[in-house]
Amino acid sequence: MKSKKWATLSLVSAMTLTLLAGCGTSSTNTASSASPAATTAATVAPDATKAPAAGPAKLTGNLEIQYFVGGYGDKWWKQVIGQFQAENPDLKIVETAGPKINEQTKPRWIAGNPPDFVYIDGPEFNEAQAVTDGQLEDLTSWIPDAKNVDGDKILSLLAQAPEKHDGKIYSVPLVLNTWGVFWDKKLFKDKGIDAPTDWPSFLDASAKLKAAGITPFIHTGKYPYYIQRSILLPAFVSANNNDYSILQDIADLKPDVWAKPAILAGLNKLVELRDKGFIDKASTSINHTDSQTLFLQHKDGFIPNGLWLPGEMAKDVPADFSFGEIPSVTQDKGGKIVANTGTATVAIAAKGKNKDNAKAFLQFIFSKKQAGSFAELSGAPSNIKADISNSNAAPYIKDAVAALSSDNTVVVPSITIPDDLDKAMWDADVALTSGTIQPADWIKRVSAAAAKAKK
């Protein structure tokens, strides 16, 4: 799963997530089977100055929807578009979709003839750049009052609020992936081991795994962002009184951040895991699929990863394997869970010909009903806070959604760390977990990299 630099760059955010650009396949530029093929040459409707009321009148004209098909597949998109079509039989909908759709439609966006509605995920579509280029509609005055088809204000339903660009909103997060720690519930039940809820219980479970002949913890040393985003960054936030501004200070290259006690406290969690002999020595140079395979074979009890893990390894998951997941384990006893997340968003084209129809579709998809459907059909949580316990979503997804919706969870928004600093942190993480450096060395190396990046 390729990194998208969530919440750390990465709360996923995931809940797959990849991360969120995944590895799916699908046909490209497919027209909806529920609607006749059509172009998007409808009469341009004037932009609404206020959010349309819930339950709008039947729509007419055209609507073109662009969506990337990756790790989350296209089952939900086809279902929800079909439902929207059924509600608006006179509306002509065109689906523009596929694993390479962002690349294929790029000339249209540049030429000012884009699809009306876009799901921003996968390569070749950078939201920040699209905002800079004036390609996305400014939703700042519209979205605060926008209601979904049930009459609920959309913003009140979101687990993670929309990101702002220079104080303005241009997109709404649809998918929410989270990093976390996974285990096999069946293995733990068979061994009489309790699932972790905090750092003390995580260490206790690790000790019992080791006593049973199972290495407690494996990570992906070749791609250190797995352990950084699942263990180290949440540890920084927990030790900073659950204030994730410490991650923003890191991203902003503030020199005084490295002297904060929370940095040392977070690093010491990794050291404790290392010094107790709980980390698989193979972790240093292993890649993600090899580490995941060892985890599925019960060579190791815990693994840090994203919510795409079960889907990514679907062909190798034993029939009786039951995924358990918690967004963070580094909180002290009684402390809040820290969900380091990443999102994929939806937006409306600034030069789209059917903006009102696109807004109506946005209102349609952000409902509690769709939260359950999305989790079930995509294998990842939506960004809509809702009870999906009665849906057919996988148990680990239900657990993740419950955690993200809980008042006991700190949901970390997407925070992008500069590439050079991020890479320096990854290298230092591996050195720290393998025992070649100590926390003071980590801080010295990383702070020097931050100072260089600032110059």
Coordinates of N, CA and C in Angstrom, one line a residue, residues 41-136:
A41 N -23.5 18.2 -21.5 CA -23.7 19.5 -22.2 C -25.1 20.1 -21.8
A42 N -25.4 19.9 -20.5 CA -26.7 20.5 -20.0 C -26.7 22.0 -19.9
T43 N -27.9 22.6 -19.8 CA -28.0 24.0 -19.6 C -27.3 24.3 -18.3
V44 N -26.6 25.3 -18.2 CA -25.9 25.7 -17.0 C -26.9 26.3 -16.0
A45 N -27.0 25.7 -14.8 CA -27.9 26.3 -13.8 C -27.2 27.3 -13.0
P46 N -27.8 28.3 -12.5 CA -27.1 29.3 -11.7 C -26.7 28.7 -10.4
D47 N -25.6 29.1 -9.8 CA -25.2 28.6 -8.5 C -26.1 29.0 -7.4
A48 N -26.4 28.1 -6.5 CA -27.2 28.4 -5.4 C -26.4 29.2 -4.4
T49 N -26.9 30.2 -3.8 CA -26.2 31.0 -2.8 C -26.3 30.3 -1.4
K50 N -27.3 29.5 -1.2 CA -27.5 28.8 0.0 C -27.7 27.3 -0.3
A51 N -27.4 26.5 0.7 CA -27.6 25.0 0.5 C -29.0 24.7 0.2
P52 N -29.2 23.8 -0.8 CA -30.6 23.4 -1.1 C -31.2 22.7 0.1
A53 N -32.5 22.8 0.2 CA -33.1 22.1 1.3 C -33.1 20.6 1.1
A54 N -33.2 19.8 2.3 CA -33.2 18.4 2.2 C -34.4 17.9 1.3
G55 N -34.2 16.8 0.6 CA -35.2 16.3 -0.2 C -35.6 17.2 -1.3
P56 N -34.7 17.5 -2.2 CA -35.0 18.5 -3.3 C -35.9 17.9 -4.3
A57 N -36.5 18.7 -5.2 CA -37.3 18.2 -6.2 C -36.6 17.4 -7.2
K58 N -37.3 16.6 -8.0 CA -36.6 15.7 -9.0 C -35.7 16.5 -9.9
L59 N -34.5 16.0 -10.1 CA -33.6 16.7 -10.9 C -33.7 16.4 -12.4
T60 N -33.3 17.3 -13.2 CA -33.3 17.1 -14.7 C -31.9 17.6 -15.2
G61 N -31.7 17.4 -16.4 CA -30.4 17.8 -17.0 C -29.4 16.7 -16.9
N62 N -28.1 17.1 -16.7 CA -27.0 16.2 -16.8 C -26.2 16.2 -15.5
L63 N -25.4 15.2 -15.3 CA -24.5 15.1 -14.2 C -23.4 14.1 -14.6
E64 N -22.1 14.6 -14.6 CA -21.0 13.7 -14.8 C -20.2 13.5 -13.5
I65 N -20.0 12.3 -13.1 CA -19.3 11.9 -11.9 C -18.0 11.2 -12.2
Q66 N -16.9 11.8 -11.7 CA -15.6 11.2 -11.9 C -15.2 10.5 -10.6
Y67 N -14.8 9.2 -10.6 CA -14.3 8.6 -9.4 C -13.2 7.6 -9.8
F68 N -12.1 7.7 -8.9 CA -11.0 6.8 -9.1 C -11.4 5.4 -8.5
V69 N -11.0 4.3 -9.2 CA -11.2 3.0 -8.7 C -9.9 2.4 -8.3
G70 N -9.8 2.2 -7.0 CA -8.5 1.6 -6.4 C -8.8 0.5 -5.4
G71 N -8.2 0.6 -4.3 CA -8.3 -0.4 -3.2 C -9.7 -0.5 -2.7
Y72 N -10.5 0.5 -2.8 CA -11.9 0.4 -2.3 C -12.9 -0.1 -3.3
G73 N -12.4 -0.3 -4.6 CA -13.3 -0.8 -5.6 C -14.3 0.2 -6.1
D74 N -15.3 -0.3 -6.8 CA -16.4 0.6 -7.4 C -17.8 0.1 -7.0
K75 N -17.9 -0.9 -6.2 CA -19.2 -1.4 -5.8 C -20.1 -0.4 -5.2
W76 N -19.6 0.4 -4.2 CA -20.4 1.4 -3.6 C -20.8 2.5 -4.5
W77 N -19.9 2.9 -5.4 CA -20.1 4.0 -6.3 C -21.3 3.6 -7.2
K78 N -21.2 2.4 -7.8 CA -22.3 2.0 -8.7 C -23.6 1.9 -8.0
Q79 N -23.6 1.4 -6.7 CA -24.8 1.3 -6.0 C -25.4 2.7 -5.7
V80 N -24.6 3.6 -5.2 CA -25.2 4.9 -4.7 C -25.6 5.7 -6.0
I81 N -24.8 5.6 -7.0 CA -25.2 6.3 -8.3 C -26.5 5.8 -8.8
G82 N -26.7 4.4 -8.7 CA -27.9 3.8 -9.2 C -29.1 4.3 -8.3
Q83 N -28.9 4.4 -7.0 CA -29.9 4.9 -6.1 C -30.3 6.3 -6.4
F84 N -29.3 7.2 -6.7 CA -29.5 8.6 -7.0 C -30.3 8.7 -8.3
Q85 N -29.9 7.8 -9.3 CA -30.6 7.8 -10.6 C -32.1 7.4 -10.4
A86 N -32.4 6.4 -9.5 CA -33.7 6.0 -9.3 C -34.6 7.1 -8.7
E87 N -33.9 7.9 -7.8 CA -34.6 9.1 -7.2 C -34.9 10.2 -8.2
N88 N -34.1 10.2 -9.3 CA -34.1 11.3 -10.3 C -34.1 10.7 -11.7
P89 N -35.2 10.0 -12.1 CA -35.2 9.3 -13.3 C -35.0 10.1 -14.6
D90 N -35.2 11.4 -14.5 CA -35.1 12.3 -15.7 C -33.7 12.9 -15.8
L91 N -32.8 12.6 -14.8 CA -31.5 13.1 -14.8 C -30.6 12.2 -15.6
K92 N -29.8 12.7 -16.5 CA -28.9 11.9 -17.3 C -27.5 11.9 -16.6
I93 N -27.1 10.7 -16.1 CA -25.9 10.6 -15.4 C -24.8 9.9 -16.2
V94 N -23.6 10.4 -16.2 CA -22.5 9.7 -16.8 C -21.4 9.4 -15.7
E95 N -21.0 8.2 -15.7 CA -19.9 7.8 -14.8 C -18.6 7.8 -15.6
T96 N -17.6 8.5 -15.1 CA -16.3 8.6 -15.6 C -15.4 8.0 -14.6
A97 N -15.0 6.7 -14.8 CA -14.3 6.0 -13.7 C -13.2 5.1 -14.2
G98 N -12.4 4.7 -13.2 CA -11.4 3.7 -13.6 C -10.1 3.9 -12.8
P99 N -9.1 3.0 -12.8 CA -7.9 3.1 -12.1 C -7.0 4.2 -12.6
K100 N -7.2 4.6 -13.9 CA -6.3 5.6 -14.5 C -7.1 6.9 -14.9
I101 N -8.3 7.0 -14.2 CA -9.2 8.1 -14.7 C -8.6 9.5 -14.4
N102 N -7.8 9.6 -13.3 CA -7.3 11.0 -13.1 C -6.3 11.4 -14.2
E103 N -5.5 10.5 -14.6 CA -4.6 10.8 -15.7 C -5.4 11.1 -17.0
Q104 N -6.4 10.3 -17.3 CA -7.2 10.4 -18.5 C -8.0 11.7 -18.6
T105 N -8.5 12.1 -17.5 CA -9.3 13.4 -17.5 C -8.5 14.6 -17.3
K106 N -7.2 14.5 -17.0 CA -6.4 15.7 -16.7 C -6.5 16.8 -17.8
P107 N -6.4 16.4 -19.1 CA -6.5 17.4 -20.2 C -7.9 18.1 -20.1
R108 N -8.9 17.5 -19.7 CA -10.2 18.1 -19.6 C -10.2 19.1 -18.5
W109 N -9.6 18.8 -17.4 CA -9.6 19.8 -16.3 C -8.7 21.0 -16.7
I110 N -7.7 20.8 -17.3 CA -6.8 21.9 -17.8 C -7.5 22.8 -18.8
A111 N -8.3 22.1 -19.6 CA -9.0 22.8 -20.7 C -10.3 23.5 -20.2
G112 N -10.7 23.3 -19.0 CA -11.9 23.9 -18.4 C -13.2 23.2 -18.8
N113 N -13.1 21.9 -19.1 CA -14.3 21.1 -19.4 C -14.3 19.8 -18.6
P114 N -14.3 20.0 -17.3 CA -14.2 18.8 -16.4 C -15.5 18.2 -16.1
P115 N -15.5 17.0 -15.5 CA -16.7 16.4 -15.0 C -17.3 17.3 -13.9
D116 N -18.5 17.1 -13.5 CA -19.2 18.0 -12.6 C -18.8 17.7 -11.1
F117 N -18.6 16.5 -10.8 CA -18.4 16.0 -9.5 C -17.1 15.1 -9.5
V118 N -16.3 15.2 -8.5 CA -15.1 14.4 -8.5 C -14.8 13.8 -7.1
Y119 N -14.4 12.5 -7.1 CA -13.9 11.8 -6.0 C -12.4 11.9 -6.1
I120 N -11.7 12.6 -5.1 CA -10.3 12.8 -5.2 C -9.5 11.7 -4.4
D121 N -8.9 10.8 -5.2 CA -8.2 9.7 -4.6 C -7.2 9.2 -5.7
G122 N -6.2 8.5 -5.4 CA -5.3 7.9 -6.3 C -4.3 8.9 -6.9
P123 N -3.4 8.5 -7.8 CA -2.4 9.3 -8.3 C -3.0 10.3 -9.4
E124 N -2.2 11.3 -9.7 CA -2.4 12.2 -10.8 C -3.6 13.2 -10.5
F125 N -4.0 13.3 -9.2 CA -5.0 14.4 -8.9 C -4.6 14.9 -7.5
N126 N -4.0 16.1 -7.5 CA -3.5 16.7 -6.2 C -4.5 17.8 -5.8
E127 N -5.2 17.6 -4.7 CA -6.2 18.6 -4.3 C -5.6 20.0 -4.1
A128 N -4.5 20.1 -3.4 CA -3.9 21.4 -3.2 C -3.6 22.1 -4.5
Q129 N -3.1 21.3 -5.5 CA -2.7 21.9 -6.8 C -4.0 22.3 -7.5
A130 N -5.0 21.5 -7.4 CA -6.3 21.8 -8.1 C -6.9 23.1 -7.5
V131 N -6.8 23.3 -6.2 CA -7.2 24.6 -5.6 C -6.4 25.7 -6.1
T132 N -5.1 25.6 -6.2 CA -4.3 26.6 -6.7 C -4.6 27.0 -8.1
D133 N -4.9 26.0 -8.9 CA -5.2 26.2 -10.3 C -6.7 26.7 -10.5
G134 N -7.4 26.8 -9.5 CA -8.8 27.3 -9.6 C -9.8 26.3 -10.2
Q135 N -9.5 25.0 -10.0 CA -10.3 24.0 -10.6 C -11.5 23.5 -9.7
L136 N -11.4 23.8 -8.4 CA -12.4 23.3 -7.5 C -13.3 24.4 -7.0

